[in-house]
Short mmCIF file of the C-alpha atoms (twelve columns), coordinates in Angstrom:
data_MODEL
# 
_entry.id   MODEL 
# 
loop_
_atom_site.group_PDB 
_atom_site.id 
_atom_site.type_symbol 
_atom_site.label_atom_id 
_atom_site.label_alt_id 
_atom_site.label_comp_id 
_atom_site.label_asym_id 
_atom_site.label_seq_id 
_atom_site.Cartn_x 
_atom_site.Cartn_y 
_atom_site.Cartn_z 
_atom_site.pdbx_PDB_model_num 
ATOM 1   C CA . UNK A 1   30.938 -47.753 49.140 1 
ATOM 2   C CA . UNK A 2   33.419 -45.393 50.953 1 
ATOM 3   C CA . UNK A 3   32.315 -41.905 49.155 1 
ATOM 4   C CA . UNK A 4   28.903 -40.031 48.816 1 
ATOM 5   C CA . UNK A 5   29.244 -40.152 44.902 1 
ATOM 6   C CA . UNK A 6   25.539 -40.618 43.729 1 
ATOM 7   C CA . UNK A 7   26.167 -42.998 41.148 1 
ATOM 8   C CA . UNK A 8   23.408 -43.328 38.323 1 
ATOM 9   C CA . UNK A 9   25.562 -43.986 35.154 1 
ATOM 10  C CA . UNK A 10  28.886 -46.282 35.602 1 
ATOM 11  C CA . UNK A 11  30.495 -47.461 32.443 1 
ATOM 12  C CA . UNK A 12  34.514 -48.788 32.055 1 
ATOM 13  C CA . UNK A 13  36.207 -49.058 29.228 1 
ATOM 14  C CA . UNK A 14  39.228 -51.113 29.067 1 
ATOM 15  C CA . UNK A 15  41.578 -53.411 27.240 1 
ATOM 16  C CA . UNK A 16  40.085 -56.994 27.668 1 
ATOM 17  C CA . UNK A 17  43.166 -58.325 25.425 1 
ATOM 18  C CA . UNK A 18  45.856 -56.627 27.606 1 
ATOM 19  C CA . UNK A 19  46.406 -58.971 30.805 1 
ATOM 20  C CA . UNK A 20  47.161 -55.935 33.245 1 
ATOM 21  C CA . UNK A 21  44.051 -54.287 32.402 1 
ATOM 22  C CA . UNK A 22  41.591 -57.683 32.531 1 
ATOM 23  C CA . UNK A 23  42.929 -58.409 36.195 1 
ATOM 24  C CA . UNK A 24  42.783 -54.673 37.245 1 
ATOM 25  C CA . UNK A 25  39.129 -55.286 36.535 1 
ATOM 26  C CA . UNK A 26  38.325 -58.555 37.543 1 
ATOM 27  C CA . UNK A 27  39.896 -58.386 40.995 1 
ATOM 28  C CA . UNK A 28  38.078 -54.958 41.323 1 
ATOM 29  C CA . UNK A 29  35.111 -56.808 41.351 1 
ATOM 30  C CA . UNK A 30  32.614 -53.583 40.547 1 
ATOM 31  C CA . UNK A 31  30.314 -56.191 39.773 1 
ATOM 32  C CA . UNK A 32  29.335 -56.667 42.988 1 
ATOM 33  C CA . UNK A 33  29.250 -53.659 44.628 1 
ATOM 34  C CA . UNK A 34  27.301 -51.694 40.925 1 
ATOM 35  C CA . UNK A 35  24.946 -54.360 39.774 1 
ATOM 36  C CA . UNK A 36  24.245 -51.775 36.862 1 
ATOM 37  C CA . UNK A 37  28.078 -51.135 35.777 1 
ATOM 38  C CA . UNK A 38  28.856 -51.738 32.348 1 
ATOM 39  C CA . UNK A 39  32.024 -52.860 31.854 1 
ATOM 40  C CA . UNK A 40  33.103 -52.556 27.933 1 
ATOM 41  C CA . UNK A 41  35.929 -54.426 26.278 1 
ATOM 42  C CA . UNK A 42  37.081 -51.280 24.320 1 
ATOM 43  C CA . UNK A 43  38.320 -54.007 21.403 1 
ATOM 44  C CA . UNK A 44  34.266 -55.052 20.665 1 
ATOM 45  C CA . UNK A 45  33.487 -53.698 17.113 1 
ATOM 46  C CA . UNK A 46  30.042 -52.483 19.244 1 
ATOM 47  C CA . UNK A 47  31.845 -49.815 20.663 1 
ATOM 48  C CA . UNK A 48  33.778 -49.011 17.845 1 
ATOM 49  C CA . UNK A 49  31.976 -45.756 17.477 1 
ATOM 50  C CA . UNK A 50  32.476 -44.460 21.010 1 
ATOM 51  C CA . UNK A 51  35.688 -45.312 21.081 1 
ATOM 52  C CA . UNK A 52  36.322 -42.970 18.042 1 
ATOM 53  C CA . UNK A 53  34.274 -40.580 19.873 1 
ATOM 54  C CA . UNK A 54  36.539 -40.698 22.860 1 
ATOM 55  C CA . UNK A 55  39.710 -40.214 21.030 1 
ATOM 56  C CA . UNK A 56  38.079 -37.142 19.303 1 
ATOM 57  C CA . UNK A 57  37.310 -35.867 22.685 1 
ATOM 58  C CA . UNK A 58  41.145 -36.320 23.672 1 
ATOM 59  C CA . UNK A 59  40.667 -39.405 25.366 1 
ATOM 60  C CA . UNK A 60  42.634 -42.425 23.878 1 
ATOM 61  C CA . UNK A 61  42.614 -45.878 24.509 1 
ATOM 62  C CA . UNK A 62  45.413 -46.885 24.142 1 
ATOM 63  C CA . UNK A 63  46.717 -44.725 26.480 1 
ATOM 64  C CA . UNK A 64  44.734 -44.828 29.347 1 
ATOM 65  C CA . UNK A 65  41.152 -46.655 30.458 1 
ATOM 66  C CA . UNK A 66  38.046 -44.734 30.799 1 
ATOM 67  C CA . UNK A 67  35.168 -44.253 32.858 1 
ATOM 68  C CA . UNK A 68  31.999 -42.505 32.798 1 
ATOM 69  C CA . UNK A 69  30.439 -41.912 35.716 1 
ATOM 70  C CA . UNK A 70  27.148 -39.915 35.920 1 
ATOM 71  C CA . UNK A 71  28.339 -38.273 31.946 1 
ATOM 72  C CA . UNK A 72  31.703 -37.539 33.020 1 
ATOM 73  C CA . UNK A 73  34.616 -38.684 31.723 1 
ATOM 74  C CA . UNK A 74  37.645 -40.282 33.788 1 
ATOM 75  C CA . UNK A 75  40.738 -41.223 31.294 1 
ATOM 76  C CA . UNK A 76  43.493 -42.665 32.705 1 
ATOM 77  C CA . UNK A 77  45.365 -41.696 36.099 1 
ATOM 78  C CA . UNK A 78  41.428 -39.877 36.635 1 
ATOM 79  C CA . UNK A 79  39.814 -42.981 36.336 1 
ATOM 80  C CA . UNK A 80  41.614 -45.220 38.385 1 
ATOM 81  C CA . UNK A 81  41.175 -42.495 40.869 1 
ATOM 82  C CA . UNK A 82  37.538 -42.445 40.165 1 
ATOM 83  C CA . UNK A 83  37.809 -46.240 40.797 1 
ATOM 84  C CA . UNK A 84  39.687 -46.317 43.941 1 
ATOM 85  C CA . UNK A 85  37.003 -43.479 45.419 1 
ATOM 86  C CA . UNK A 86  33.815 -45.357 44.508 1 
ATOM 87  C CA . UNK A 87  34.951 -49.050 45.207 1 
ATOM 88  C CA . UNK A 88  34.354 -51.079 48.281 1 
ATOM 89  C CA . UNK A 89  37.546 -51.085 50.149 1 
ATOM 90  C CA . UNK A 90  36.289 -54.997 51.671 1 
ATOM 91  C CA . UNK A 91  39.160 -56.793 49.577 1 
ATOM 92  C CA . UNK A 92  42.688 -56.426 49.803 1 
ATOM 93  C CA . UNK A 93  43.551 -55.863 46.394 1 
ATOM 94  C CA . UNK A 94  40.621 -52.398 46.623 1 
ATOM 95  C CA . UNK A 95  42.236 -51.392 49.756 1 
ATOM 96  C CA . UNK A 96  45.936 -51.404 48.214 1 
ATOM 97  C CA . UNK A 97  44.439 -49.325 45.050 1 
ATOM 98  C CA . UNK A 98  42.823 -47.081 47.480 1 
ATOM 99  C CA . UNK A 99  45.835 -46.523 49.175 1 
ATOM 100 C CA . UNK A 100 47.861 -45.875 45.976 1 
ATOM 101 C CA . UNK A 101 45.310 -44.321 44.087 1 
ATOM 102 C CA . UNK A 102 42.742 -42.077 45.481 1 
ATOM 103 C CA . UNK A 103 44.804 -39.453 45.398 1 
ATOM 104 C CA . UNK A 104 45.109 -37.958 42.643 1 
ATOM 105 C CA . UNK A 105 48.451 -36.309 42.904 1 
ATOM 106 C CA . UNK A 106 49.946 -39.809 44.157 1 
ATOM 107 C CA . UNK A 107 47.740 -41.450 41.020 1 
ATOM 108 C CA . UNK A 108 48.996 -38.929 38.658 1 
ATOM 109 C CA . UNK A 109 52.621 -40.120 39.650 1 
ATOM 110 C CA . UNK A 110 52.206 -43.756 39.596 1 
ATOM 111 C CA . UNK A 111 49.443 -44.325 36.296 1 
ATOM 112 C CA . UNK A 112 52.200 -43.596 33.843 1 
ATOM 113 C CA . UNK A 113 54.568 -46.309 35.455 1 
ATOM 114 C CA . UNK A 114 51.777 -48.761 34.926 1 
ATOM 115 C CA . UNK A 115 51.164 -47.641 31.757 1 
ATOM 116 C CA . UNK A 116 54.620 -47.969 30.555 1 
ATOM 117 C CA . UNK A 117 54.809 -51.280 32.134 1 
ATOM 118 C CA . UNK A 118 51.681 -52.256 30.511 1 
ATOM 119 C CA . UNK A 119 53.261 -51.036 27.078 1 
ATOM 120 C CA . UNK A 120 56.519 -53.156 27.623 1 
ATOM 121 C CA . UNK A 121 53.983 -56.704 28.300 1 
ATOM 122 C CA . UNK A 122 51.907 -55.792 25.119 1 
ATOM 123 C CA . UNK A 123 54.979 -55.806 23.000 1 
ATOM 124 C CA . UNK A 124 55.982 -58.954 24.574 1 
ATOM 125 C CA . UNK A 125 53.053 -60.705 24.136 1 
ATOM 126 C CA . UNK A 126 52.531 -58.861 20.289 1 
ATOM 127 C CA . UNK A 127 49.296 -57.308 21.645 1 
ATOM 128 C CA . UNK A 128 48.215 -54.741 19.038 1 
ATOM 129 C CA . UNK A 129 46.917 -51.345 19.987 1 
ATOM 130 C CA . UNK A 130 42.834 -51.128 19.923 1 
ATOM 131 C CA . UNK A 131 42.126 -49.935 16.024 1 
ATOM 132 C CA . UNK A 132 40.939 -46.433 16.870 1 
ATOM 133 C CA . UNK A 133 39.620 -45.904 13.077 1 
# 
């Protein structure tokens, strides 16, 4: 781990039917560096609840992934900056996100391309937006 974030609490919420978002997290591979991470297909009717909760808090979905780290929230172009702080920078594909990501101006430029890009493959595929209620 590259920063000095004490990390107790580390959940992700993401997309698990959109393909961009399933790699992002697979070849992030949290799992080895935060046994403890919880990573949370937003789509699972389990979550339902604090999904809604999210989007009530501003935070949606559909828009963005989110993480919780210690009971903050990260949404979109914040979490994957989050992400790219706290990850082990041992592969290639964390050390590219690193350098694109960490910070946050450069994140805040280049999340919303990735989003919109992401938006373009869901249509393409006929991926519906997560039911928020």
């Amino acid at each position: 781990m590259s920063t000095e974030i004490n990390i107790q609490k580390l959940n992700i919420y993401y997309d698990h039917e959109c393909p961009v978002c399933r790699n992002f997290i697979k070849y992030y591979k949290l799992k080895n560096d935060f046994p403890n991470i919880n990573i949370i297909n937003a789509r699972d009717d389990e979550y339902k609840h604090k999904i809604k909760d999210f989007y009530e808090k501003g935070y949606d979905i559909n828009v963005g992934m989110i993480v919780e780290l210690n009971n903050e929230i990260y949404w979109g172009d914040k979490a994957v900056n989050i992400m790219s702080l706290i990850s082990n920078k041992s592969s290639l594909f964390n050390k590219i996100n690193f350098l694109f990501f960490s910070k946050p101006f450069l994140a805040s430029l280049l999340y919303p391309l990735m989003v919109f890009g992401r938006n373009i493959l869901l249509m393409i595929l006929r991926v519906k937006k997560i039911k928020i209620f």
